[in-house]
């Protein structure tokens, strides 16, 4: 890639996309962000040019790819709230699946060579294994997971008949912020555990709920593989390096390979913050699997990715710092 060929980052004003844009900027890579600001924040775009628009806007995407001689695309733009996807499935298939189809068509026509796709552990549904690997069965149990799995399949099928090569990254549970707290998660009405617990710790909400205490797990609460957003962003940089070095298309879990229960997370927030939380035990939340933990060997072997923040205390400290300082 020559220096005038920009990387197109859809959803680059969102939580994970903005961390990748910042890291690309620090590496001196030219970036164009396409984000309609439906859930992102313009303040979160710390590098490159930001175009406010929709991934499904074919004319705009065609023009951006051409003008910036784009050879690599990172596609983050998506709706991500699982319960909302159950209540409004077509919204999810429209934005996450149909718009991805349009983007892929434009990429193919414009000769884009490398595509990095944000997928999710939600494609696994309720796994039967203790740790899910990339060959584990995909049986999503909500439209969010289905909308992402359909996009994975389109990308795979397109790459099969074209020169496009891709890395699909299946994210597990992402938390934390950048070390200087310039960007972090600000989703309104967030439902994610660490986010909610940190909001409660700093007084933005009164209580935290534990959804389900009767799961078949060591302490009865749900177990997840929590990954620091800085490490996840780093995986995207590694994925781009890999494709640019000629790597084959691949599919990779993004997690650390071990899980923490809801109670362990809440205890960590209390310990790191130094104050007790007001915790309410509630019935299970619909659609939550008991345990979702990545088999995380492949990403290390294929990309040479080495996590730097595999430490729940550090993840919570980073999330708490953002919650204390955030300006948007
Ligand atoms: C999140 C992602 C999903 C992704 C999945 C991968 C979102 C909205 N969801 O879902 O896309 O596929 O990670 O694992 O981005 N919990 C509580 N109290 C709360 C909130 C959550 O007890 O207030 C529990 C849940 O029941 C679950 C665990 O905490 O056991 C994690 O939940 P959450 O942080 O919402 O993430 P996921 O549902 O796993």
Coordinates of C-alpha atoms in Angstrom, one line a residue, residues 160-274:
X160 CA -13.8 -17.4 -2.9
X161 CA -14.4 -15.9 -6.4
X162 CA -12.4 -12.7 -6.2
X163 CA -8.9 -11.4 -5.2
X164 CA -10.2 -10.0 -2.0
X165 CA -8.7 -11.5 1.2
X166 CA -10.2 -11.0 4.6
X167 CA -9.7 -11.5 8.4
X168 CA -13.0 -12.0 10.3
X169 CA -12.5 -11.3 14.0
X170 CA -15.1 -12.7 16.4
X171 CA -15.1 -10.4 19.5
X172 CA -15.8 -11.8 23.0
X173 CA -16.6 -9.3 25.8
X174 CA -14.9 -6.0 25.2
X175 CA -14.2 -3.4 28.0
X176 CA -11.7 -0.8 29.0
X177 CA -10.6 2.5 27.4
X178 CA -7.5 4.0 25.9
X179 CA -4.6 4.7 28.4
X180 CA -5.1 8.5 28.3
X181 CA -8.9 8.3 28.6
X182 CA -9.4 10.3 25.4
X183 CA -11.8 7.7 24.1
X184 CA -13.9 5.0 25.7
X185 CA -17.4 3.5 25.7
X186 CA -20.3 6.0 25.9
X187 CA -23.2 4.0 24.5
X188 CA -26.4 5.5 26.0
X189 CA -28.4 3.0 28.1
X190 CA -25.5 0.6 28.1
X191 CA -26.3 -3.0 29.1
X192 CA -22.7 -4.4 29.2
X193 CA -21.7 -5.7 32.7
X194 CA -18.4 -3.9 33.2
X195 CA -19.8 -0.7 31.8
X196 CA -22.9 -0.9 34.0
X197 CA -20.9 -1.8 37.1
X198 CA -18.5 1.1 36.6
X199 CA -21.4 3.5 36.0
X200 CA -22.8 2.4 39.4
X201 CA -19.4 2.7 41.1
X202 CA -19.0 6.4 40.0
X203 CA -22.7 7.2 40.9
X204 CA -24.2 7.4 37.4
X205 CA -26.7 4.7 38.4
X206 CA -27.9 3.3 41.7
X207 CA -27.6 -0.4 41.4
X208 CA -26.2 -3.3 39.4
X209 CA -28.2 -6.5 38.7
X210 CA -26.9 -10.0 38.5
X211 CA -29.0 -11.7 35.9
X212 CA -29.2 -15.3 37.0
X213 CA -27.6 -17.0 40.0
X214 CA -28.6 -20.6 39.1
X215 CA -26.4 -21.2 36.0
X216 CA -24.4 -24.4 35.9
X217 CA -21.2 -22.4 36.6
X218 CA -18.9 -22.5 39.7
X219 CA -20.7 -19.7 41.5
X220 CA -24.0 -19.8 39.6
X221 CA -23.5 -16.6 37.6
X222 CA -22.7 -16.2 33.9
X223 CA -19.0 -16.6 32.7
X224 CA -17.5 -14.5 29.9
X225 CA -14.1 -13.9 28.4
X226 CA -13.4 -10.1 28.9
X227 CA -10.9 -8.6 26.6
X228 CA -9.3 -5.1 26.9
X229 CA -10.3 -2.8 23.9
X230 CA -6.6 -1.8 23.5
X231 CA -5.6 -5.5 22.9
X232 CA -8.6 -5.9 20.6
X233 CA -7.6 -2.8 18.6
X234 CA -4.1 -4.2 18.4
X235 CA -5.5 -7.4 16.9
X236 CA -6.9 -5.3 14.0
X237 CA -3.5 -3.8 13.3
X238 CA -1.9 -7.2 13.3
X239 CA -4.6 -8.5 11.0
X240 CA -3.9 -5.7 8.5
X241 CA -0.2 -6.4 8.7
X242 CA -0.9 -10.1 8.0
X243 CA -3.1 -9.4 5.0
X244 CA -0.6 -6.9 3.6
X245 CA 2.1 -9.5 4.0
X246 CA 0.1 -11.8 1.8
X247 CA -1.7 -13.9 4.5
X248 CA -4.7 -16.0 3.5
X249 CA -8.2 -15.2 4.5
X250 CA -9.0 -16.4 8.0
X251 CA -11.4 -16.4 10.9
X252 CA -10.2 -15.7 14.4
X253 CA -11.6 -15.6 17.9
X254 CA -10.7 -12.5 19.9
X255 CA -10.6 -13.3 23.6
X256 CA -8.0 -14.3 26.2
X257 CA -9.1 -17.9 26.6
X258 CA -10.3 -17.7 30.2
X259 CA -13.5 -16.5 31.8
X260 CA -14.7 -14.6 34.8
X261 CA -18.2 -14.9 36.4
X262 CA -20.5 -11.9 37.0
X263 CA -19.7 -12.1 40.8
X264 CA -16.0 -12.1 40.1
X265 CA -16.4 -9.0 37.9
X266 CA -18.4 -7.2 40.5
X267 CA -16.0 -8.1 43.3
X268 CA -13.2 -6.7 41.1
X269 CA -15.0 -3.4 40.5
X270 CA -15.6 -3.1 44.3
X271 CA -12.0 -3.9 45.2
X272 CA -10.5 -1.6 42.5
X273 CA -12.9 1.2 43.3
X274 CA -12.7 0.7 47.0

